[in-house]
Coordinates of C-alpha atoms and ligand atoms in Angstrom, one line a residue:
X112 CA 28.7 28.3 22.0
X113 CA 27.0 25.7 24.0
X114 CA 25.3 22.5 22.7
X115 CA 24.0 20.6 25.6
X116 CA 24.3 17.0 24.1
X117 CA 27.4 17.7 22.0
X118 CA 29.2 19.2 24.9
X119 CA 28.3 16.2 27.2
X120 CA 29.2 13.4 24.8
X121 CA 31.7 14.7 22.3
X122 CA 33.4 18.1 22.7
X123 CA 35.1 16.8 25.9
X124 CA 36.9 14.2 23.9
X125 CA 38.7 16.5 21.4
X126 CA 42.0 15.8 22.8
X127 CA 41.4 12.4 24.0
X128 CA 43.9 9.8 22.5
X129 CA 42.3 6.8 24.1
X130 CA 40.4 4.1 21.9
X131 CA 36.8 4.8 21.4
X132 CA 35.7 2.2 18.7
X133 CA 37.5 -1.0 18.1
X134 CA 36.0 -2.5 15.0
X135 CA 35.7 -6.1 13.4
X136 CA 38.5 -5.5 10.9
X137 CA 40.9 -4.6 13.9
X138 CA 40.9 -0.9 13.2
X139 CA 40.8 1.3 16.3
X140 CA 39.4 4.8 16.2
X141 CA 40.5 7.1 19.0
X142 CA 38.2 9.6 20.7
X143 CA 40.1 12.4 19.1
X144 CA 40.0 11.0 15.6
X145 CA 36.3 10.3 16.1
X146 CA 35.6 14.0 17.0
X147 CA 37.6 15.1 13.8
X148 CA 35.7 12.6 11.7
X149 CA 32.3 14.0 12.9
X150 CA 33.3 17.4 12.2
X151 CA 34.2 16.3 8.7
X152 CA 30.6 14.9 8.4
X153 CA 29.1 18.0 10.0
X154 CA 30.6 20.1 7.2
X155 CA 28.9 17.6 4.6
X156 CA 25.6 18.0 6.2
X157 CA 25.7 21.8 6.2
X158 CA 27.0 21.8 2.6
X159 CA 23.8 19.5 1.9
X160 CA 21.6 22.4 3.3
X161 CA 21.1 20.9 6.8
X162 CA 20.3 23.6 9.3
X163 CA 19.3 23.5 12.9
X164 CA 16.1 21.7 13.5
X165 CA 16.0 19.8 10.3
X166 CA 15.6 16.0 10.4
X167 CA 18.2 13.8 9.0
X168 CA 17.1 10.2 8.1
X169 CA 19.8 7.4 8.6
X170 CA 19.1 4.0 7.4
X171 CA 22.7 2.8 7.2
X172 CA 24.9 -0.1 8.3
X173 CA 26.5 -0.3 11.6
X174 CA 29.8 1.5 11.0
X175 CA 32.1 4.2 12.6
X176 CA 30.8 6.7 10.3
X177 CA 27.2 6.0 11.1
X178 CA 27.9 6.9 14.8
X179 CA 29.9 9.9 13.4
X180 CA 26.8 10.9 11.6
X181 CA 25.0 10.9 15.0
X182 CA 27.6 13.2 16.4
X183 CA 27.6 15.4 13.4
X184 CA 23.7 15.7 13.5
X185 CA 24.0 16.8 17.0
X186 CA 26.8 19.2 16.4
X187 CA 24.9 20.8 13.4
X188 CA 21.9 21.2 15.7
X189 CA 19.8 18.8 13.5
X190 CA 17.6 16.0 14.6
X191 CA 19.0 12.6 14.3
X192 CA 16.5 10.0 12.9
X193 CA 17.7 6.5 12.7
X194 CA 15.8 3.7 10.9
X195 CA 16.1 -0.1 11.2
X196 CA 17.9 -1.5 8.1
X197 CA 15.2 -4.1 7.6
X198 CA 12.4 -1.6 6.5
X199 CA 11.0 -2.1 3.2
X200 CA 10.3 0.6 0.9
X201 CA 6.7 0.5 1.6
X202 CA 7.5 1.2 5.4
X203 CA 10.1 4.0 4.5
X204 CA 7.7 5.8 2.6
X205 CA 5.7 6.5 5.7
X206 CA 8.5 7.8 7.7
X207 CA 9.9 10.0 5.0
X208 CA 6.4 11.6 4.4
X209 CA 5.8 11.9 8.2
X210 CA 9.3 13.4 9.2
X211 CA 10.0 15.5 5.9
X212 CA 13.7 15.4 6.5
X213 CA 16.2 17.6 4.7
X214 CA 18.6 14.7 3.9
X215 CA 18.6 11.0 3.8
X216 CA 21.8 8.8 4.2
X217 CA 21.3 5.1 3.1
X218 CA 23.2 2.2 1.7
X219 CA 23.9 2.6 -2.1
X220 CA 22.0 -0.6 -2.7
X221 CA 18.7 1.3 -1.4
X222 CA 19.5 4.5 -2.9
X223 CA 17.2 4.0 -6.0
X224 CA 14.2 3.3 -3.9
X225 CA 15.1 6.1 -1.4
X226 CA 15.7 8.6 -4.3
X227 CA 12.1 7.8 -5.5
X228 CA 10.7 8.3 -2.1
X229 CA 12.5 11.6 -1.8
X230 CA 12.0 13.0 -5.3
X231 CA 8.7 14.9 -4.7
X232 CA 9.9 16.6 -1.5
X233 CA 13.3 17.4 -2.9
X234 CA 15.2 15.6 -0.3
X235 CA 18.9 15.2 -0.8
X236 CA 20.2 11.6 -0.6
X237 CA 23.8 10.5 0.3
X238 CA 25.1 7.1 0.5
X239 CA 27.0 5.1 3.1
X240 CA 27.8 1.7 2.2
X241 CA 28.7 -1.3 4.2
X242 CA 32.3 -1.4 3.1
X243 CA 32.6 2.3 4.4
X244 CA 32.4 3.9 0.8
X245 CA 29.7 5.9 -0.7
X246 CA 29.0 9.6 -1.6
X247 CA 28.8 10.8 2.1
X248 CA 32.3 9.1 2.7
X249 CA 33.8 10.8 -0.4
X250 CA 32.5 14.3 0.6
X251 CA 33.6 13.8 4.3
X252 CA 37.1 12.7 3.3
X253 CA 37.6 16.2 1.5
X254 CA 35.9 18.2 4.2
X255 CA 37.7 20.2 6.9
X256 CA 38.0 18.4 10.3
X257 CA 36.7 21.3 12.4
X258 CA 33.3 22.7 12.5
X259 CA 31.7 25.5 14.7
X260 CA 29.3 23.9 17.0
X261 CA 25.7 25.1 16.5
X262 CA 24.1 26.3 19.8
X263 CA 21.5 24.1 21.2
X264 CA 19.9 24.1 24.6
X265 CA 18.5 21.5 26.7
X266 CA 15.0 21.7 25.4
X267 CA 15.8 21.6 21.7
X268 CA 15.2 18.3 20.0
X269 CA 18.2 16.0 19.3
X270 CA 16.5 12.8 18.0
X271 CA 13.3 11.4 16.6
X272 CA 12.9 7.7 17.1
X273 CA 9.9 5.9 15.5
X274 CA 8.1 3.5 17.6
X275 CA 5.1 1.5 16.4
X276 CA 1.8 2.1 17.9
X277 CA -1.3 0.1 18.9
X278 CA -3.2 2.1 16.0
X279 CA -0.9 0.6 13.5
X280 CA 0.7 3.8 12.8
X281 CA 4.3 4.6 13.8
X282 CA 4.9 7.5 16.1
X283 CA 8.0 9.7 16.2
X284 CA 9.1 10.1 19.6
X285 CA 10.8 13.7 20.1
X286 CA 13.8 13.4 22.3
X287 CA 15.4 16.5 23.6
X288 CA 19.1 17.2 24.5
X289 CA 18.1 17.2 28.1
X290 CA 16.3 13.8 27.8
X291 CA 19.3 12.0 26.4
X292 CA 21.9 13.8 28.6
X293 CA 20.1 13.3 31.9
X294 CA 19.4 9.6 31.3
X295 CA 23.0 8.7 30.0
X296 CA 24.5 10.7 33.0
X297 CA 22.3 8.9 35.6
X298 CA 23.0 5.3 34.0
X299 CA 26.7 6.0 33.9
X300 CA 26.9 6.8 37.7
X301 CA 24.5 4.1 38.6
X302 CA 26.3 1.3 36.6
X303 CA 29.7 2.9 37.8
X304 CA 30.9 3.1 34.1
X305 CA 34.5 4.6 33.8
X306 CA 37.2 5.2 31.2
X307 CA 38.6 1.8 32.4
X308 CA 35.6 -0.1 30.9
X309 CA 35.6 -1.8 27.6
X310 CA 32.0 -2.5 26.3
X311 CA 31.0 -5.3 23.9
X312 CA 28.7 -3.6 21.7
X313 CA 26.6 -6.1 19.4
X314 CA 23.2 -4.3 19.4
X315 CA 21.9 -2.4 16.4
X316 CA 22.5 1.4 16.4
X317 CA 18.9 2.4 15.4
X318 CA 17.2 1.9 18.7
X319 CA 17.4 3.3 22.2
X320 CA 19.4 0.4 23.7
X321 CA 22.1 0.3 21.2
X322 CA 22.3 4.0 20.4
X323 CA 21.5 5.8 23.7
X324 CA 22.0 3.3 26.5
X325 CA 25.2 1.7 25.2
X326 CA 26.7 4.7 23.3
X327 CA 26.0 7.6 25.4
X328 CA 27.0 6.0 28.7
X329 CA 30.4 5.1 27.2
X330 CA 30.9 8.4 25.7
X331 CA 30.2 10.1 28.9
X332 CA 32.5 7.9 30.7
X333 CA 35.3 7.9 27.9
X334 CA 35.0 4.1 28.0
X335 CA 36.1 1.9 25.0
X336 CA 33.6 0.0 22.7
X337 CA 34.3 -3.3 21.0
X338 CA 32.2 -2.2 18.1
X339 CA 30.6 -5.4 16.4
X340 CA 28.7 -5.3 13.4
X341 CA 26.1 -7.7 14.7
X342 CA 25.6 -10.4 17.3
X343 CA 28.1 -13.1 16.6
X344 CA 28.6 -15.6 19.3
X345 CA 32.0 -16.8 18.3
X346 CA 33.2 -13.1 18.2
X347 CA 31.6 -12.3 21.6
X348 CA 33.2 -15.4 23.1
X349 CA 36.6 -14.4 21.8
X350 CA 36.2 -10.8 23.2
X351 CA 34.8 -11.4 26.6
X352 CA 38.4 -12.2 28.2
X353 CA 39.3 -8.5 27.2
X354 CA 36.0 -6.7 28.1
X355 CA 34.3 -5.5 31.1
X356 CA 30.6 -4.9 30.1
X357 CA 28.0 -6.5 27.8
X358 CA 24.5 -4.8 27.2
X359 CA 22.0 -7.0 25.3
X360 CA 18.4 -8.3 24.9
X361 CA 17.5 -11.5 26.7
X362 CA 18.2 -13.4 23.5
X363 CA 21.9 -12.4 23.8
X364 CA 21.9 -14.3 27.1
X365 CA 20.0 -17.4 26.2
X366 CA 22.2 -18.0 23.2
X367 CA 25.4 -17.5 25.4
X368 CA 23.9 -20.1 28.0
X369 CA 23.2 -22.3 24.9
X370 CA 27.0 -22.5 24.2
X371 CA 29.3 -24.8 26.2
X372 CA 32.3 -22.6 25.5
X373 CA 30.6 -19.8 27.6
X374 CA 32.2 -20.3 31.0
X375 CA 33.0 -18.6 34.3
X376 CA 36.6 -18.4 33.3
X377 CA 35.8 -16.5 30.1
X378 CA 33.8 -13.9 32.1
X379 CA 36.7 -13.3 34.9
X380 CA 37.3 -9.9 33.7
X381 CA 33.6 -8.9 33.2
X382 CA 31.9 -6.7 35.7
X383 CA 28.5 -5.8 34.3
X384 CA 26.0 -7.8 32.2
X385 CA 23.0 -5.6 31.4
X386 CA 19.6 -7.0 30.0
X387 CA 16.6 -5.1 28.7
X388 CA 14.2 -4.3 25.9
X389 CA 12.2 -7.7 26.7
X390 CA 11.5 -9.6 29.9
X391 CA 14.4 -11.8 31.2
X392 CA 13.0 -15.0 32.3
X393 CA 13.8 -15.9 36.0
X394 CA 15.3 -19.1 34.8
X395 CA 17.8 -17.4 32.4
X396 CA 18.7 -15.2 35.4
X397 CA 19.5 -18.2 37.7
X398 CA 21.1 -20.4 34.9
X399 CA 23.5 -17.3 34.3
X400 CA 24.4 -17.2 37.8
X401 CA 24.9 -20.9 38.0
X402 CA 27.3 -20.7 34.9
X403 CA 29.2 -17.5 35.5
X404 CA 28.9 -16.6 39.1
X405 CA 27.7 -13.3 38.1
X406 CA 24.1 -11.8 38.1
X407 CA 22.6 -10.1 35.1
X408 CA 21.5 -6.6 35.9
X409 CA 18.1 -6.1 34.4
X410 CA 16.7 -2.6 33.6
X411 CA 13.6 -1.4 32.1
X412 CA 13.0 1.5 29.6
X413 CA 11.1 2.6 26.5
X414 CA 12.0 4.8 23.4
X415 CA 9.8 7.5 24.8
X416 CA 11.2 7.6 28.3
X417 CA 14.7 6.2 28.0
X418 CA 15.7 4.1 31.0
X419 CA 13.1 4.1 33.8
X420 CA 14.3 1.6 36.4
X421 CA 17.4 -0.5 37.0
X422 CA 18.4 -3.3 39.4
X423 CA 21.2 -1.9 41.8
X424 CA 24.6 -2.2 41.0
X425 CA 25.6 -2.8 44.5
X426 CA 22.8 -4.7 46.2
X427 CA 20.2 -7.4 45.1
X428 CA 19.5 -7.9 41.7
X429 CA 16.2 -9.8 41.9
X430 CA 15.1 -12.0 39.1
X431 CA 11.8 -11.2 37.6
X432 CA 12.1 -7.6 38.7
X433 CA 13.4 -4.5 37.0
X434 CA 14.6 -2.7 40.0
X435 CA 14.1 0.8 41.1
X436 CA 13.2 4.1 39.5
X437 CA 16.4 5.8 38.4
X438 CA 17.5 8.9 40.1
X439 CA 15.3 11.7 39.0
X440 CA 12.7 9.5 37.6
X441 CA 9.3 9.1 39.3
X442 CA 7.1 6.0 38.8
X443 CA 3.4 5.6 39.8
X444 CA 1.4 2.4 39.3
X445 CA -2.1 3.5 38.4
X446 CA -5.7 2.2 37.6
X447 CA -8.0 4.6 36.1
X448 CA -5.4 7.4 36.4
X449 CA -5.4 6.9 40.2
X450 CA -2.5 5.3 42.2
X451 CA -3.2 1.7 43.2
X452 CA -2.8 0.2 46.6
X453 CA 0.8 -0.6 47.2
X454 CA 1.7 -4.2 45.7
X455 CA -1.6 -4.1 43.4
X456 CA -1.2 -4.5 39.7
X457 CA -1.8 -1.3 37.6
X458 CA -0.2 0.8 34.6
X459 CA 3.3 2.0 35.1
X460 CA 3.4 5.8 34.6
X461 CA 6.8 7.8 34.4
X462 CA 7.8 11.3 35.0
X463 CA 11.2 13.0 34.9
X464 CA 13.8 14.6 32.7
X465 CA 14.2 11.3 30.9
X466 CA 10.5 11.6 29.4
X467 CA 10.2 12.6 25.7
X468 CA 8.6 15.9 24.4
X469 CA 5.6 14.1 22.8
X470 CA 4.9 12.5 19.3
X471 CA 6.0 14.2 16.2
X472 CA 3.0 15.9 14.4
X473 CA 0.6 13.9 16.6
X474 CA -0.7 16.4 19.4
X475 CA -3.8 14.1 20.1
X476 CA -1.8 11.0 20.5
X477 CA 0.7 13.0 22.8
X478 CA -2.2 14.2 24.9
X479 CA -3.6 10.6 25.2
X480 CA -0.3 9.2 26.6
X481 CA 1.6 12.1 28.1
X482 CA -0.6 13.6 30.9
X483 CA -0.5 17.4 31.5
X484 CA 1.1 16.8 34.9
X485 CA 4.2 15.3 33.0
X486 CA 3.5 11.5 33.6
X487 CA 3.8 9.3 30.6
X488 CA 1.5 6.3 30.5
X489 CA 3.7 3.4 29.4
X490 CA 1.0 0.8 28.9
X491 CA 3.0 -1.7 30.7
X492 CA 1.4 -3.4 33.8
X493 CA 3.5 -3.8 36.8
X494 CA 3.7 -3.7 40.6
X495 CA 5.7 -1.8 43.1
X496 CA 6.8 -3.4 46.4
X497 CA 7.1 -1.7 49.8
X498 CA 10.7 -0.8 49.0
X499 CA 9.8 0.8 45.6
X500 CA 11.0 -2.3 43.7
X501 CA 9.2 -2.6 40.4
X502 CA 8.1 -5.8 38.7
X503 CA 6.6 -5.9 35.1
X504 CA 3.8 -8.4 35.2
X505 CA 2.3 -7.8 31.6
X506 CA 1.3 -5.3 28.9
X507 CA -2.0 -3.5 28.6
X508 CA -0.9 -2.4 25.0
X509 CA -1.2 -5.3 22.3
X510 CA 2.4 -5.7 21.6
X511 CA 4.8 -8.6 20.9
X512 CA 8.5 -8.3 21.6
X513 CA 10.6 -10.6 19.5
X514 CA 14.4 -10.7 20.1
X515 CA 14.1 -7.1 21.5
X516 CA 12.2 -5.9 18.6
X517 CA 8.6 -4.5 18.9
X518 CA 6.0 -5.8 16.7
X519 CA 2.5 -4.3 16.9
X520 CA -0.2 -6.7 15.8
X521 CA -2.4 -3.9 14.6
X522 CA 0.1 -3.1 11.8
X523 CA 0.4 -6.6 10.7
X524 CA -3.4 -7.3 10.9
X525 CA -3.9 -4.0 8.7
X526 CA -1.5 -5.5 6.0
X527 CA -3.2 -9.0 6.1
X528 CA -6.8 -7.5 6.0
X529 CA -5.9 -5.7 2.6
X530 CA -5.0 -8.8 0.9
X531 CA -7.8 -10.0 -1.4
X532 CA -9.6 -13.0 -0.1
X533 CA -8.7 -12.3 3.7
X534 CA -11.9 -11.7 5.7
X535 CA -10.1 -11.0 9.0
X536 CA -7.0 -11.8 10.9
X537 CA -5.7 -11.7 14.2
X538 CA -1.8 -11.5 15.1
X539 CA -0.5 -12.7 18.4
X540 CA 2.7 -14.0 20.1
X541 CA 3.5 -17.3 21.4
X542 CA 6.6 -18.1 23.5
X543 CA 9.6 -18.8 21.7
X544 CA 12.9 -20.3 23.1
X545 CA 15.4 -17.9 21.2
X546 CA 13.1 -14.8 20.6
X547 CA 11.2 -14.8 23.8
X548 CA 8.0 -14.4 21.6
X549 CA 7.3 -15.2 18.0
X550 CA 4.5 -14.1 15.8
X551 CA 1.5 -16.1 14.5
X552 CA -1.3 -14.9 12.3
X553 CA -4.8 -16.4 12.5
X554 CA -6.5 -15.8 9.1
X555 CA -10.2 -16.2 8.1
X556 CA -10.5 -16.5 4.3
X557 CA -13.2 -15.9 1.9
X558 CA -11.8 -18.3 -0.4
X559 CA -10.2 -21.6 0.8
X560 CA -7.8 -21.6 -2.1
X561 CA -5.8 -18.7 -0.6
X562 CA -2.9 -20.4 1.0
X563 CA -0.2 -19.4 3.8
X564 CA 2.3 -19.2 0.9
X565 CA 0.4 -16.9 -1.1
X566 CA 0.0 -14.6 2.0
X567 CA 3.6 -14.7 2.9
X568 CA 4.6 -13.8 -0.5
X569 CA 2.0 -10.9 -0.5
X570 CA 3.1 -9.2 2.7
X571 CA 7.1 -9.7 2.1
X572 CA 7.5 -6.4 0.2
X573 CA 5.3 -4.5 2.7
X574 CA 6.8 -5.7 6.1
X575 CA 10.3 -5.9 7.5
X576 CA 11.1 -9.6 7.9
X577 CA 11.4 -9.6 11.7
X578 CA 7.8 -8.5 11.8
X579 CA 6.4 -11.2 9.4
X580 CA 4.3 -14.0 11.0
X581 CA 6.5 -17.3 11.3
X582 CA 3.1 -19.2 11.0
X583 CA -0.3 -18.8 9.6
X584 CA -3.1 -20.7 10.9
X585 CA -6.4 -20.7 8.9
X586 CA -9.7 -20.7 10.9
X587 CA -13.2 -20.5 10.0
X588 CA -13.8 -17.8 12.6
X589 CA -11.7 -15.8 15.3
X590 CA -12.8 -16.4 18.9
X591 CA -14.8 -13.5 20.2
X592 CA -16.1 -12.5 23.6
X593 CA -19.6 -11.5 24.2
X594 CA -18.6 -7.6 23.3
X595 CA -17.3 -9.0 19.9
X596 CA -13.5 -8.3 20.9
X597 CA -11.1 -10.9 19.5
X598 CA -9.9 -13.2 22.6
X599 CA -6.2 -13.2 21.7
X600 CA -5.6 -15.0 24.9
X601 CA -7.6 -17.9 23.6
X602 CA -5.5 -17.8 20.4
X603 CA -2.4 -17.8 22.3
X604 CA -3.4 -20.8 24.4
X605 CA -4.7 -22.8 21.3
X606 CA -1.4 -22.3 19.5
X607 CA 1.2 -22.3 22.4
X608 CA 4.1 -24.6 21.6
Ligands
MLC766 C1 16.2 -11.2 13.4 N1 15.3 -11.8 12.7 C2 14.3 -11.9 13.8 C3 14.8 -11.0 14.8 N2 16.1 -10.6 14.5 N3 13.0 -12.4 13.7 C4 12.2 -12.1 14.8 N4 12.7 -11.3 15.8 C5 14.0 -10.8 15.9 N5 14.4 -10.2 16.9 C6 15.0 -12.7 11.5 C7 15.5 -11.9 10.3 O1 14.4 -11.1 9.9 C8 15.9 -13.0 9.5 O2 14.8 -13.6 8.8 C9 16.5 -14.0 10.3 O3 15.9 -13.8 11.7 C10 18.0 -13.8 10.5 O4 18.3 -12.6 10.7 P1 19.8 -12.1 11.6 O5 19.9 -10.7 11.5 O6 20.8 -13.1 11.1 O7 19.4 -12.6 13.0 P2 20.2 -12.5 14.2 O8 21.6 -12.0 13.9 O9 20.2 -13.9 14.9 O10 19.4 -11.5 15.2 C11 18.7 -11.7 16.4 C12 19.1 -10.7 17.3 C13 18.6 -9.3 16.8 C14 18.4 -11.1 18.6 C15 20.5 -10.6 17.8 O11 17.2 -9.4 16.5 C16 19.0 -8.2 17.7 O12 20.1 -7.6 17.7 N6 17.9 -7.8 18.5 C17 18.1 -6.6 19.4 C18 16.9 -5.6 19.2 C19 17.1 -4.4 20.0 O13 18.2 -3.7 19.9 N7 16.2 -4.0 20.6 C20 16.2 -2.7 21.4 C21 14.9 -1.9 21.2 S1 15.0 -0.4 22.2 P3 14.7 -14.0 7.3 O14 13.2 -14.4 7.2 O15 15.0 -12.8 6.6 O16 15.7 -15.1 7.4 C22 13.9 -0.8 23.4 C23 13.8 0.0 24.8 C24 14.7 -0.7 25.7 O17 13.2 -1.8 23.4 O18 14.2 -0.8 26.8 O19 15.8 -1.0 25.5
AMP767 P1 10.2 0.2 22.8 O1 8.9 0.7 22.4 O2 10.9 -0.4 21.6 O3 11.1 1.3 23.1 O4 10.1 -0.8 23.9 C1 9.7 -0.6 25.1 C2 9.0 -1.6 25.7 O5 9.9 -2.8 25.9 C3 8.5 -1.4 27.2 O6 7.2 -0.6 27.1 C4 8.3 -2.8 27.7 O7 7.1 -3.4 27.3 C5 9.4 -3.5 27.1 N1 10.6 -3.7 28.0 C6 11.7 -2.9 28.0 N2 12.7 -3.5 29.0 C7 12.0 -4.4 29.5 C8 12.3 -5.3 30.7 N3 13.3 -5.2 31.3 N4 11.3 -6.3 31.0 C9 10.2 -6.3 30.3 N5 9.8 -5.5 29.4 C10 10.6 -4.5 28.9

């Protein structure tokens, strides 16, 4: 039996007694124990009717069993579909309808809402609670700890990760076994990750960064992970002296730099600080070097493409650049589908084993963004210098990145425009010292009695809290150009802090 992803990440550790996950409560799960736990969960999944290619939705706390669910899904040949724990019932409804999963696993506190959403489609619901209890746990504890791994090849789907879109509708990025194994292998080699490493893992595990970049590379190398429930600065500072790597979004680094306890001595055993998911300011890069004597390694990626470029491990890590295309990944900078002259600004396009298989149920959208020649159009604007080093200079897509979370203005505008009394709205990002960008909504009202508080209350049940505008500005009209297009650049400069 072969299963491309399971063999690369998990099967190899069946006899490995080394620590894999070290948790906040002090418990340590060895690799071998983890593989047995995943097999127990795989048995629960198949008992629940899960078969190869079925989607399994997971909206669960950050727990060892949540990672074991990932391994179990891969072992049963199913497609793992993790969702942000912040999503509201209204948002979940879309994902459930679109993905039609066989099984949903959620926290017991959300089981009522989830069962309502799943009832029509006869989807089973199991629970996994923050304290580690729940119906999944009970069933897994009683299940055998071996499981016959289901055959899966490189082109089979392993995961479906939803990413919001400029049209306001989320798109499920289909990631194959080959996509995930190839990228994790390349990164492990590039960043020289070995079994001697200990990673501080403080990212959420429902996105590419925390789930694939951080987890899959450690699994390939057999490294240990200090598995933190969330970003907690006190905990990170206390674990730095016993760790070797940290992977985070720029907010992690600005927060660390904002704390006087973060010193060069504390980082003496650390050999790699990776930043990605959002632009790292050059000033953060240099302040970090001044404080620690080490250089943050910035890399660039996307849900659809996994990681695309990285600064070198050995060699110059240049602030404001995202480095070179990873081995096996081709990058071209284009304008109107043609390569631009070297050094000119254009759209970043990417091809390689890392590039996804298309959007779930959206063949037209797939054709728009994934060319027949295999190049994926990222929507990011960049340049390539004579050595092949890439810099990201902006975004063609209308997107706000706040603390590493993507927020698509169109989705928020659609919700705002549906509110009675709202004539129109424009959502945009302004610089924010902690999150990089924060969300503002400009609203044109039919009725002057409609207040920001009322609007905030109306959108709260519909949008995850990280997406909600932090400020509403009421305007008589939106600024438009001669073509009638809203000028978000004008709004951004009008309301810049
Ligand atoms: C939390 N909040 C945010 C937010 N995170 N608001 C805006 N932007 C964010 N990023 C809000 C919550 O909704 C809540 O609001 C309040 O802040 C407190 O929540 P919290 O959970 O206590 O916040 P905190 O722990 O401080 O979280 C901040 C953070 C976190 C930066 C640590 O957002 C984080 O872990 N971000 C990483 C995201 C990530 O993994 N991105 C990778 C995507 S993959 P209220 O109103 O309820 O009080 C990708 C591809 C690639 O992009 O290249 O990697
Ligand atoms: P997501 O859709 O959540 O996968 O986010 C992918 C987007 O994050 C990319 O298209 C970029 O716009 C952005 N991104 C990721 N890494 C970086 C980086 N190092 N610098 C700037 N933007 C980044």
